[in-house]
Coordinates of C-alpha atoms and ligand atoms in Angstrom, one line a residue:
M2 CA 0.0 0.0 0.0
K3 CA 2.7 2.4 1.1
T4 CA 5.0 1.5 -1.9
K5 CA 2.1 2.0 -4.2
Y6 CA 1.5 5.5 -2.8
I7 CA 5.2 6.4 -3.1
L8 CA 5.3 5.1 -6.7
L9 CA 2.2 7.2 -7.6
T10 CA 3.7 10.3 -6.0
L11 CA 6.9 9.7 -8.0
L12 CA 4.9 9.3 -11.2
I13 CA 3.0 12.5 -10.6
M14 CA 6.1 14.4 -9.7
N15 CA 7.9 13.2 -12.8
S16 CA 5.1 14.2 -15.2
M17 CA 5.1 17.7 -13.7
Y18 CA 8.5 18.4 -15.1
I19 CA 9.6 18.0 -18.6
T20 CA 12.7 15.8 -18.5
S21 CA 15.6 17.7 -20.0
S22 CA 19.0 16.6 -21.1
P23 CA 21.3 16.3 -18.2
A24 CA 24.3 17.5 -20.2
M25 CA 26.3 20.1 -18.3
P26 CA 29.2 22.3 -19.6
S27 CA 32.3 20.3 -18.7
W28 CA 33.8 23.2 -16.7
L29 CA 30.8 23.8 -14.5
K30 CA 31.8 21.3 -11.8
Q31 CA 34.8 23.5 -11.0
A32 CA 33.1 26.8 -11.5
V33 CA 33.3 29.5 -8.8
F34 CA 31.4 32.7 -9.7
Y35 CA 32.3 36.3 -8.9
Q36 CA 29.4 38.7 -9.5
I37 CA 30.4 42.3 -10.6
Y38 CA 28.0 45.2 -10.6
P39 CA 29.7 47.1 -13.4
P40 CA 29.2 50.8 -12.3
S41 CA 30.6 49.9 -8.8
F42 CA 33.7 47.9 -9.4
Q43 CA 36.5 49.9 -11.0
D44 CA 36.4 53.3 -12.8
S45 CA 39.2 53.6 -15.4
N46 CA 38.5 57.1 -16.8
G47 CA 37.7 59.2 -13.7
D48 CA 34.0 59.8 -14.4
G49 CA 33.0 58.2 -11.1
I50 CA 31.3 55.2 -12.7
G51 CA 32.9 51.8 -13.1
D52 CA 33.6 50.5 -16.6
I53 CA 34.9 47.6 -18.7
R54 CA 38.5 48.7 -18.8
G55 CA 38.4 49.0 -15.1
I56 CA 37.2 45.4 -14.8
I57 CA 40.0 44.2 -17.2
S58 CA 42.5 45.8 -14.8
R59 CA 41.2 43.7 -11.9
L60 CA 41.1 40.3 -13.6
D61 CA 44.3 39.1 -11.9
Y62 CA 42.7 40.0 -8.5
I63 CA 39.6 37.9 -9.3
R64 CA 41.8 35.0 -10.3
S65 CA 43.8 35.4 -7.1
L66 CA 40.7 34.7 -5.1
G67 CA 40.2 31.3 -6.7
A68 CA 37.1 32.5 -8.7
N69 CA 37.1 31.4 -12.3
T70 CA 33.8 32.8 -13.7
I71 CA 32.4 36.3 -13.8
W72 CA 28.8 37.3 -14.0
L73 CA 28.3 40.9 -15.0
N74 CA 25.1 42.7 -14.4
P75 CA 23.7 44.3 -17.6
L76 CA 26.1 46.4 -19.6
F77 CA 23.8 47.2 -22.5
S78 CA 22.6 50.5 -23.7
S79 CA 20.0 51.7 -21.2
E80 CA 18.1 54.6 -19.8
F81 CA 19.3 53.5 -16.3
K82 CA 15.9 53.9 -14.6
D83 CA 16.6 50.5 -13.1
G84 CA 20.4 50.2 -13.0
G85 CA 20.6 48.9 -16.6
Y86 CA 17.7 46.4 -16.4
D87 CA 15.8 48.8 -18.7
V88 CA 17.6 48.0 -22.0
T89 CA 17.3 50.2 -25.1
D90 CA 19.6 48.2 -27.3
F91 CA 20.6 44.6 -26.4
Y92 CA 23.2 44.5 -29.2
S93 CA 25.4 47.3 -27.9
V94 CA 27.4 48.0 -24.7
D95 CA 26.3 51.3 -23.1
K96 CA 28.8 54.0 -23.8
R97 CA 29.3 54.7 -20.1
Y98 CA 30.9 51.2 -19.8
G99 CA 32.9 51.3 -23.1
T100 CA 32.3 49.7 -26.5
N101 CA 31.4 46.2 -27.8
S102 CA 35.2 45.9 -28.6
D103 CA 36.0 46.6 -25.0
L104 CA 33.7 43.8 -24.0
V105 CA 35.3 41.4 -26.5
E106 CA 38.7 42.4 -25.1
L107 CA 37.5 41.7 -21.6
V108 CA 36.3 38.3 -22.7
N109 CA 39.7 37.6 -24.3
E110 CA 41.7 38.8 -21.4
A111 CA 39.6 36.8 -19.0
H112 CA 40.0 33.7 -21.1
K113 CA 43.8 34.1 -21.1
R114 CA 43.6 33.9 -17.3
G115 CA 41.2 30.9 -17.2
I116 CA 38.2 33.1 -16.3
R117 CA 34.9 32.7 -18.0
V118 CA 32.4 35.6 -18.6
C119 CA 28.7 35.5 -18.3
L120 CA 26.4 38.4 -19.1
D121 CA 22.9 39.3 -17.8
L122 CA 20.0 38.7 -20.2
V123 CA 17.0 40.9 -19.4
A124 CA 14.6 38.6 -21.2
G125 CA 11.4 39.7 -19.7
H126 CA 11.1 43.4 -20.6
T127 CA 12.8 46.4 -22.2
S128 CA 13.0 50.1 -21.5
D129 CA 9.9 52.1 -22.6
K130 CA 12.5 54.1 -24.7
N131 CA 13.5 51.0 -26.7
P132 CA 12.8 51.5 -30.4
W133 CA 10.8 48.2 -30.4
F134 CA 8.4 49.6 -27.8
I135 CA 8.1 52.9 -29.6
Q136 CA 7.1 51.2 -32.8
S137 CA 4.8 48.9 -31.0
Q138 CA 2.8 51.9 -29.8
Q139 CA 1.7 52.8 -33.3
A140 CA -1.9 52.2 -34.3
D141 CA -0.9 49.9 -37.1
A142 CA -0.6 46.4 -35.5
N143 CA 1.2 44.8 -38.4
L144 CA 4.6 46.4 -38.0
R145 CA 7.7 44.3 -37.2
Y146 CA 7.6 45.0 -33.4
S147 CA 3.9 45.5 -33.0
D148 CA 3.3 42.3 -31.1
Y149 CA 6.5 42.4 -29.1
Y150 CA 4.4 43.9 -26.2
I151 CA 1.0 43.3 -24.7
W152 CA -1.7 45.9 -25.3
P153 CA -4.9 45.2 -23.2
A154 CA -8.0 47.2 -24.0
F155 CA -9.2 47.1 -20.4
I156 CA -8.4 45.7 -16.9
P157 CA -10.5 42.6 -16.4
D158 CA -12.4 43.0 -13.1
D159 CA -11.8 39.4 -11.9
I160 CA -8.0 39.7 -11.4
S161 CA -6.0 40.2 -8.2
E162 CA -4.8 43.6 -7.1
W163 CA -1.3 42.5 -7.8
A164 CA -2.1 41.5 -11.4
A165 CA -4.1 44.7 -12.0
G166 CA -1.0 46.6 -10.9
K167 CA 0.8 45.3 -14.0
Y168 CA -1.6 47.2 -16.3
I169 CA -0.1 50.6 -17.1
P170 CA -2.5 53.2 -18.6
S171 CA -1.2 54.5 -22.0
D172 CA -2.2 57.2 -24.4
A173 CA -0.5 55.4 -27.3
P174 CA -2.7 55.0 -30.4
R175 CA -2.1 51.2 -30.0
G176 CA -4.1 50.6 -26.8
N177 CA -5.4 51.7 -23.5
Y178 CA -2.9 49.8 -21.4
Y179 CA 0.4 47.9 -21.7
I180 CA 1.7 45.3 -19.3
K181 CA 4.8 46.1 -17.3
N182 CA 7.1 43.7 -15.5
F183 CA 8.9 45.7 -12.7
Y184 CA 8.8 49.5 -13.0
A185 CA 6.2 51.2 -15.3
C186 CA 9.1 52.1 -17.6
Q187 CA 9.8 48.4 -18.2
P188 CA 7.1 47.1 -20.5
A189 CA 6.9 43.3 -20.6
L190 CA 7.9 41.5 -23.7
N191 CA 5.2 39.3 -25.2
Y192 CA 5.9 35.6 -24.7
G193 CA 2.2 34.8 -24.8
Y194 CA -0.3 33.5 -22.2
A195 CA -0.4 30.0 -20.8
N196 CA -4.2 30.2 -20.6
P197 CA -5.4 32.9 -23.0
D198 CA -8.9 34.1 -22.4
P199 CA -10.9 34.4 -25.7
N200 CA -12.6 37.5 -24.2
H201 CA -9.2 39.2 -23.9
P202 CA -7.9 39.4 -27.5
W203 CA -4.5 40.8 -26.3
E204 CA -3.8 37.5 -24.5
Q205 CA -2.0 35.7 -27.4
P206 CA -1.2 32.0 -27.1
M207 CA 2.5 31.1 -26.7
D208 CA 2.7 29.9 -30.3
A209 CA 1.2 33.0 -31.9
P210 CA 3.5 34.9 -34.3
G211 CA 4.3 37.8 -31.9
P212 CA 5.5 35.6 -29.0
Q213 CA 7.4 33.4 -31.5
A214 CA 9.1 36.5 -32.9
V215 CA 10.2 37.6 -29.4
R216 CA 11.7 34.2 -28.8
R217 CA 13.6 34.4 -32.0
E218 CA 14.9 37.9 -31.0
M219 CA 16.1 36.5 -27.7
K220 CA 17.9 33.7 -29.5
N221 CA 19.5 36.3 -31.8
I222 CA 20.7 38.3 -28.8
I223 CA 22.1 35.2 -27.1
A224 CA 23.9 34.1 -30.3
F225 CA 25.2 37.6 -31.0
W226 CA 27.1 37.6 -27.7
M227 CA 27.9 33.9 -27.5
D228 CA 29.5 34.2 -31.0
K229 CA 31.7 37.0 -29.6
G230 CA 33.1 34.5 -27.1
V231 CA 30.9 35.0 -24.0
D232 CA 30.4 31.9 -21.9
G233 CA 26.7 32.2 -20.9
F234 CA 24.0 34.2 -19.3
R235 CA 22.2 34.8 -16.1
V236 CA 18.6 35.4 -17.1
D237 CA 16.8 38.1 -15.3
M238 CA 13.4 37.2 -13.9
A239 CA 13.4 34.0 -15.9
M240 CA 10.3 32.8 -14.1
S241 CA 8.1 35.7 -15.3
L242 CA 8.0 35.4 -19.1
V243 CA 4.8 33.6 -19.9
K244 CA 1.8 35.4 -18.4
N245 CA -1.2 33.9 -16.6
D246 CA 0.9 30.8 -15.8
P247 CA 0.2 30.1 -12.2
D248 CA 1.9 26.6 -12.2
K249 CA 4.8 27.9 -14.4
K250 CA 4.2 25.1 -16.9
G251 CA 4.2 27.5 -19.9
T252 CA 7.4 29.2 -18.7
M253 CA 9.1 25.9 -18.0
Q254 CA 8.2 24.7 -21.5
L255 CA 9.5 27.9 -23.0
W256 CA 12.9 27.6 -21.3
H257 CA 13.0 23.9 -22.0
D258 CA 12.8 24.7 -25.7
M259 CA 15.2 27.6 -25.5
K260 CA 17.7 25.4 -23.6
G261 CA 17.4 22.6 -26.2
W262 CA 18.4 25.1 -28.9
F263 CA 21.1 26.6 -26.7
A264 CA 22.7 23.4 -25.7
E265 CA 22.9 22.1 -29.2
R266 CA 24.6 25.2 -30.5
Y267 CA 26.7 26.0 -27.4
P268 CA 27.3 22.8 -25.5
E269 CA 29.9 24.6 -23.3
G270 CA 27.6 27.6 -22.5
V271 CA 25.8 28.1 -19.2
L272 CA 22.3 29.3 -18.5
I273 CA 21.7 30.6 -15.0
A274 CA 18.2 31.4 -13.9
E275 CA 16.9 34.1 -11.7
W276 CA 13.9 32.1 -10.7
F277 CA 14.4 31.2 -7.0
N278 CA 12.9 27.8 -7.5
P279 CA 15.6 25.4 -8.6
T280 CA 13.2 22.5 -9.0
E281 CA 11.1 24.5 -11.6
A282 CA 14.1 26.3 -13.2
I283 CA 16.4 23.3 -13.5
A284 CA 14.3 20.1 -13.5
G285 CA 11.5 21.9 -15.4
G286 CA 13.2 24.7 -17.5
G287 CA 16.5 23.0 -18.2
F288 CA 18.6 25.8 -16.6
H289 CA 22.0 24.7 -15.3
I290 CA 21.9 26.8 -12.2
D291 CA 19.2 28.7 -10.1
F292 CA 19.5 30.6 -6.9
I293 CA 18.2 30.1 -3.4
A294 CA 18.5 33.6 -2.1
H295 CA 16.4 36.5 -0.8
A296 CA 13.1 35.9 -2.6
E297 CA 10.0 34.8 -0.7
K298 CA 9.8 33.1 2.6
D299 CA 10.9 29.8 1.3
N300 CA 14.3 30.9 0.2
Y301 CA 17.1 31.6 2.6
T302 CA 15.6 34.6 4.4
S303 CA 15.3 32.6 7.6
L304 CA 19.0 32.1 7.7
F305 CA 20.2 35.7 7.0
F306 CA 17.5 38.3 7.2
N307 CA 13.8 37.5 7.6
R308 CA 13.8 41.1 6.4
E309 CA 11.2 43.7 7.0
G310 CA 10.9 47.1 5.4
G311 CA 13.0 49.1 2.9
E312 CA 16.1 48.8 5.0
F313 CA 15.9 45.0 5.4
E314 CA 15.6 45.5 9.1
P315 CA 16.5 42.1 10.4
L316 CA 14.1 40.0 12.4
V317 CA 15.3 36.8 14.1
C318 CA 17.5 34.8 11.8
Y319 CA 19.7 31.8 12.0
F320 CA 23.1 33.5 11.4
D321 CA 22.8 35.8 14.4
R322 CA 24.8 35.8 17.6
E323 CA 21.6 35.8 19.7
G324 CA 21.2 32.2 18.6
K325 CA 17.4 32.4 18.5
G326 CA 17.0 31.3 14.8
E327 CA 15.6 28.1 13.5
L328 CA 16.7 25.7 10.7
R329 CA 13.6 23.8 9.8
T330 CA 12.3 26.3 7.2
F331 CA 15.5 26.5 5.3
M332 CA 16.4 22.8 5.6
E333 CA 13.0 21.5 4.4
M334 CA 13.1 23.8 1.4
Y335 CA 16.8 23.2 0.6
S336 CA 16.6 19.4 0.8
R337 CA 13.7 19.3 -1.5
H338 CA 15.4 21.4 -4.2
Y339 CA 18.7 19.7 -3.6
E340 CA 17.2 16.2 -4.3
A341 CA 15.1 17.5 -7.2
V342 CA 18.1 18.9 -9.2
K343 CA 20.8 16.5 -8.2
G344 CA 22.8 15.5 -11.2
K345 CA 20.9 18.0 -13.4
G346 CA 22.2 21.4 -12.1
Y347 CA 22.9 23.5 -9.1
A348 CA 20.8 25.1 -6.5
S349 CA 23.3 27.9 -5.6
L350 CA 23.5 30.0 -2.5
P351 CA 25.0 33.4 -3.3
T352 CA 26.8 35.4 -0.6
S353 CA 24.4 38.2 -1.6
N354 CA 23.7 40.2 -4.8
H355 CA 22.7 43.6 -6.1
D356 CA 19.1 43.3 -4.9
F357 CA 19.5 42.6 -1.2
Q358 CA 21.8 43.1 1.7
R359 CA 25.4 41.8 2.2
P360 CA 26.2 39.4 4.9
N361 CA 27.8 42.3 6.8
C362 CA 24.8 44.2 8.1
Y363 CA 23.4 45.3 11.4
T364 CA 24.6 43.2 14.3
R365 CA 26.3 40.6 12.0
N366 CA 29.4 42.7 11.6
T367 CA 32.4 41.1 13.2
L368 CA 35.1 39.2 11.4
P369 CA 34.3 35.9 13.2
Q370 CA 30.6 36.2 12.4
L371 CA 31.3 36.9 8.8
K372 CA 33.8 34.1 8.5
V373 CA 31.2 31.7 9.9
A374 CA 28.7 32.8 7.2
M375 CA 31.3 32.6 4.5
T376 CA 32.2 29.0 5.6
F377 CA 28.5 28.1 5.0
F378 CA 28.5 29.7 1.5
L379 CA 31.7 28.1 0.4
T380 CA 31.2 24.6 1.8
M381 CA 27.7 24.0 0.5
P382 CA 27.1 22.1 -2.8
G383 CA 26.4 23.8 -6.1
A384 CA 28.5 26.5 -7.7
P385 CA 29.4 29.3 -5.2
F386 CA 28.6 32.9 -6.1
I387 CA 30.6 35.6 -4.4
Y388 CA 29.2 39.1 -4.8
Y389 CA 32.0 41.6 -5.2
G390 CA 33.2 43.0 -1.9
D391 CA 31.8 40.2 0.2
E392 CA 35.2 38.6 0.1
I393 CA 36.5 41.5 2.2
G394 CA 33.4 41.9 4.3
M395 CA 32.1 45.1 2.8
K396 CA 29.1 46.5 4.7
F397 CA 25.5 46.9 3.7
L398 CA 24.9 50.7 4.1
T399 CA 21.6 51.8 5.4
G400 CA 19.6 54.9 4.5
L401 CA 21.1 55.5 1.1
P402 CA 19.1 57.6 -1.4
D403 CA 17.8 56.2 -4.7
V404 CA 20.4 55.9 -7.4
E405 CA 19.1 55.0 -10.8
G406 CA 16.1 53.0 -9.5
S407 CA 18.0 51.4 -6.7
R408 CA 15.0 52.0 -4.3
G409 CA 13.2 49.1 -6.0
E410 CA 9.5 48.8 -6.7
D411 CA 8.7 48.3 -3.0
G412 CA 11.1 50.9 -1.6
K413 CA 13.9 48.5 -0.8
N414 CA 17.3 50.0 -0.3
R415 CA 19.4 48.4 -2.9
A416 CA 22.0 51.1 -3.1
G417 CA 23.3 50.0 0.2
T418 CA 24.6 46.8 -1.4
R419 CA 25.9 48.4 -4.6
T420 CA 28.5 50.8 -3.1
P421 CA 31.8 51.0 -5.0
M422 CA 34.4 48.4 -4.3
Q423 CA 37.0 49.2 -1.7
W424 CA 40.5 48.5 -3.1
D425 CA 43.0 50.5 -1.0
G426 CA 43.7 53.4 1.3
S427 CA 43.8 56.1 -1.5
P428 CA 41.0 58.5 -2.1
N429 CA 37.7 56.8 -3.0
A430 CA 39.3 53.6 -1.8
G431 CA 41.0 53.3 -5.2
F432 CA 37.7 52.9 -7.0
S433 CA 37.9 56.2 -9.0
T434 CA 40.0 59.4 -9.3
A435 CA 36.8 61.4 -9.6
D436 CA 35.8 64.0 -7.0
T437 CA 34.2 62.0 -4.2
S438 CA 30.9 63.8 -4.8
R439 CA 30.7 62.4 -8.3
L440 CA 30.9 58.7 -7.3
Y441 CA 28.2 56.5 -8.7
I442 CA 27.1 55.7 -5.1
A443 CA 28.6 57.0 -1.9
Q444 CA 31.1 54.7 -0.2
D445 CA 31.2 53.5 3.3
P446 CA 32.4 56.6 5.3
D447 CA 34.1 54.5 8.0
P448 CA 37.9 55.3 8.1
Q449 CA 38.4 51.7 9.1
R450 CA 36.4 50.4 6.1
P451 CA 37.8 47.1 4.8
T452 CA 40.0 47.2 1.7
V453 CA 41.8 44.6 -0.4
A454 CA 45.1 46.3 0.2
A455 CA 44.8 46.2 4.0
Q456 CA 43.7 42.5 4.0
E457 CA 46.2 41.3 1.3
N458 CA 49.0 40.5 3.7
D459 CA 47.0 39.7 6.8
P460 CA 46.8 35.9 7.1
D461 CA 43.7 36.2 9.3
S462 CA 41.8 38.5 7.0
M463 CA 38.5 37.7 5.4
L464 CA 40.1 37.9 2.0
N465 CA 42.7 35.3 2.8
Y466 CA 40.0 33.1 4.5
V467 CA 38.0 33.1 1.3
R468 CA 41.2 32.2 -0.6
Q469 CA 41.9 29.4 1.8
L470 CA 38.4 28.0 1.5
L471 CA 38.3 28.2 -2.3
K472 CA 41.7 26.5 -2.5
M473 CA 40.5 23.6 -0.3
R474 CA 37.3 23.4 -2.3
S475 CA 39.1 23.2 -5.7
G476 CA 41.3 20.4 -4.4
S477 CA 38.5 18.2 -3.1
A478 CA 35.7 16.4 -4.9
A479 CA 33.8 16.1 -1.6
L480 CA 33.7 19.9 -1.0
G481 CA 33.3 20.7 -4.7
N482 CA 30.1 21.6 -6.5
D483 CA 29.1 18.0 -7.1
G484 CA 30.1 16.5 -3.7
D485 CA 27.2 14.9 -1.8
W486 CA 25.6 16.8 1.0
K487 CA 23.8 15.5 4.1
L488 CA 22.5 17.3 7.2
L489 CA 23.8 15.6 10.3
S490 CA 22.5 17.8 13.1
D491 CA 18.9 17.8 14.3
V492 CA 16.7 20.7 12.9
N493 CA 14.9 20.8 16.3
R494 CA 18.2 21.6 18.0
P495 CA 19.4 24.2 15.5
Y496 CA 22.8 25.2 17.0
P497 CA 25.3 24.1 15.8
L498 CA 24.6 23.3 12.2
V499 CA 26.5 20.1 11.2
Y500 CA 26.6 18.6 7.7
L501 CA 28.6 16.1 5.8
R502 CA 30.1 16.6 2.3
S503 CA 31.4 13.5 0.6
A504 CA 32.6 11.9 -2.6
G505 CA 33.5 8.2 -2.5
D506 CA 35.7 7.7 0.5
E507 CA 36.5 11.4 1.0
R508 CA 34.4 13.0 3.7
Y509 CA 34.3 16.4 5.4
C510 CA 32.2 17.3 8.4
I511 CA 31.4 21.0 8.7
V512 CA 30.4 22.5 12.1
L513 CA 28.9 26.0 12.2
N514 CA 27.9 27.9 15.3
P515 CA 26.8 31.5 14.6
S516 CA 25.6 31.9 18.2
D517 CA 27.6 33.3 21.0
K518 CA 27.0 30.2 23.2
R519 CA 29.0 27.0 23.4
V520 CA 26.7 24.4 21.8
T521 CA 26.7 20.6 21.3
A522 CA 25.3 18.3 18.6
E523 CA 25.0 14.6 18.6
F524 CA 24.3 12.5 15.5
P525 CA 24.7 8.9 14.3
S526 CA 28.3 7.9 14.3
L527 CA 30.3 8.5 11.1
E528 CA 32.4 5.5 11.9
S529 CA 35.6 7.2 11.1
A530 CA 39.1 6.5 12.3
G531 CA 39.6 10.1 13.2
A532 CA 38.4 13.7 12.7
N533 CA 41.1 16.1 11.7
C534 CA 40.5 19.8 12.0
R535 CA 41.5 21.4 8.6
V536 CA 40.0 24.9 9.0
T537 CA 38.8 26.8 11.9
T538 CA 37.7 30.4 12.5
A539 CA 38.2 30.4 16.3
A540 CA 39.2 27.6 18.7
P541 CA 38.2 24.5 16.9
A542 CA 35.1 22.5 17.7
K543 CA 35.7 19.3 19.7
Y544 CA 34.8 16.1 17.9
S545 CA 34.2 13.0 20.1
R546 CA 33.7 9.7 18.3
G547 CA 31.4 7.1 19.8
K548 CA 30.2 3.6 19.0
K549 CA 26.6 4.7 18.1
T550 CA 26.8 8.4 18.1
D551 CA 29.4 11.1 17.5
K552 CA 29.3 14.4 19.3
V553 CA 30.7 17.9 18.5
T554 CA 31.0 20.8 20.8
A555 CA 31.5 24.2 19.1
P556 CA 32.8 27.3 20.8
P557 CA 30.8 30.6 20.4
V558 CA 30.8 32.1 16.9
S559 CA 32.9 29.5 15.2
A560 CA 33.2 27.3 12.2
T561 CA 35.3 24.2 11.9
I562 CA 35.9 21.9 9.0
F563 CA 36.9 18.3 9.9
K564 CA 38.4 15.9 7.4
M565 CA 37.1 12.4 8.4
E566 CA 39.7 9.7 8.2
Ligands
GLC2 C1 15.8 41.4 -11.3 C2 17.1 42.2 -11.1 C3 16.7 43.5 -10.5 C4 15.8 44.2 -11.4 C5 14.6 43.4 -11.8 C6 13.9 44.0 -12.9 O1 15.2 41.0 -10.1 O2 18.0 41.4 -10.3 O3 17.9 44.2 -10.2 O4 15.5 45.4 -10.8 O5 14.9 42.1 -12.1 O6 14.6 43.9 -14.1
CA3 CA1 34.2 55.2 -15.9

């Protein structure tokens, strides 16, 4: 009876996701990503805004970390009402960052150093100043770009307030409303509707000519940059393309088709989703990687910021010295995705990104605390993603004004996580020679702010800790992207967090205690001949082996990595 039930569940689960080819780019199992927010990394011409030549000048630094793949936020021509996510021309680099040739040079220089380069594909929408949208506004609906966008005649009265908020009134001859994705200046591209309503003629099916033309355009954009040597894309809001698609079946189908085309043409290319649901994105949509991060309750908010309000004011979370957090929410969600995508792709846990706070925020602000968090990020499975500056513990700055749409649709402070990189002790921390008042975003005013230069030769610095962890990771199949993962500690006794990484006979046991109390965990014996401490952030945890159970005792705010013999 029970077996029958399990079999049935498996069958149902299987049919929910279109099985996709498990082929992965060969380099992905060793990939360690470094995310660069282009206007904030390195300014080469003194205008206060980072640029491509600046990034080229820092490639050796990126390599020195142990990272081998870069993801760049959008660099394309833009109105910059949403930090470059409002694209006016997908086929050209915005002049503030340089030229298309500069980008090709960056790719070549990166490749020389064994670094791959991924761009950001804003697949879901454009700027309202994009020539496609301008043409689409015309009364004549038979022009080349007419059906690239969605033009409702009215707002149906049976839809949710959230859905109605996507209808933007328009005085264009074409229609009374257009559908937006994020800001009103970001009209949604038309990939069609999963369940078109015949009473709403603007809701075209996914296979209608307009939606099909948009797909072809996206393939053109992908091919245009891939053929210039780029190694892949992170796809912005990948989960949002098909409208009226509550179970995401249409959107998964769309990506599954796109991925089939992509993998055939670029077998070594990578597609990374911004979806925040790895099971849907990878098992369903065929993406290689998706993130578990800041979105929704069921991502990793319970670990880092259960945030509230525009400044991400922290509520109780797991990685806090108060030690009042819980693990169940995260572990149940993570285990589910981990199992669903195993062997197909990676559910990655980024250190942070351009949309939410850095690990260094509020009361999580000391070196030991940040090292404990970093140990988590760099010893979990899936490809690691280090957001620029997190490797030196740069701080999330509160209360910053809006810069180019950084306030977000719901008033979130995103500028606080996009402040310019801190390189050294020179003016503007070596980011730019511009007058300080002209910097893209103001920097951390603290005279003690962390810099690469100050940490370079300090063996205990965050920077060198990151290097140490990545070095260890690259030399170990167990700790690497594909190594197995298993929770050892009990979610009902959340501190310390103990998990096992393994590959064949190689096994590592990781013990994390973010709390300021000495804590103990007991779990079924690993039956090892010895537990050797390889890395520790404080005094090492104590490992006692027993016949039936093993026991670890972790000092306050500590991380220990044991190699099991
Ligand atoms: C994604 C980007 C974010 C942007 C939004 C709209 O979530 O990460 O920065 O504002 O999409 O394009
Ligand atoms: Ca510049």
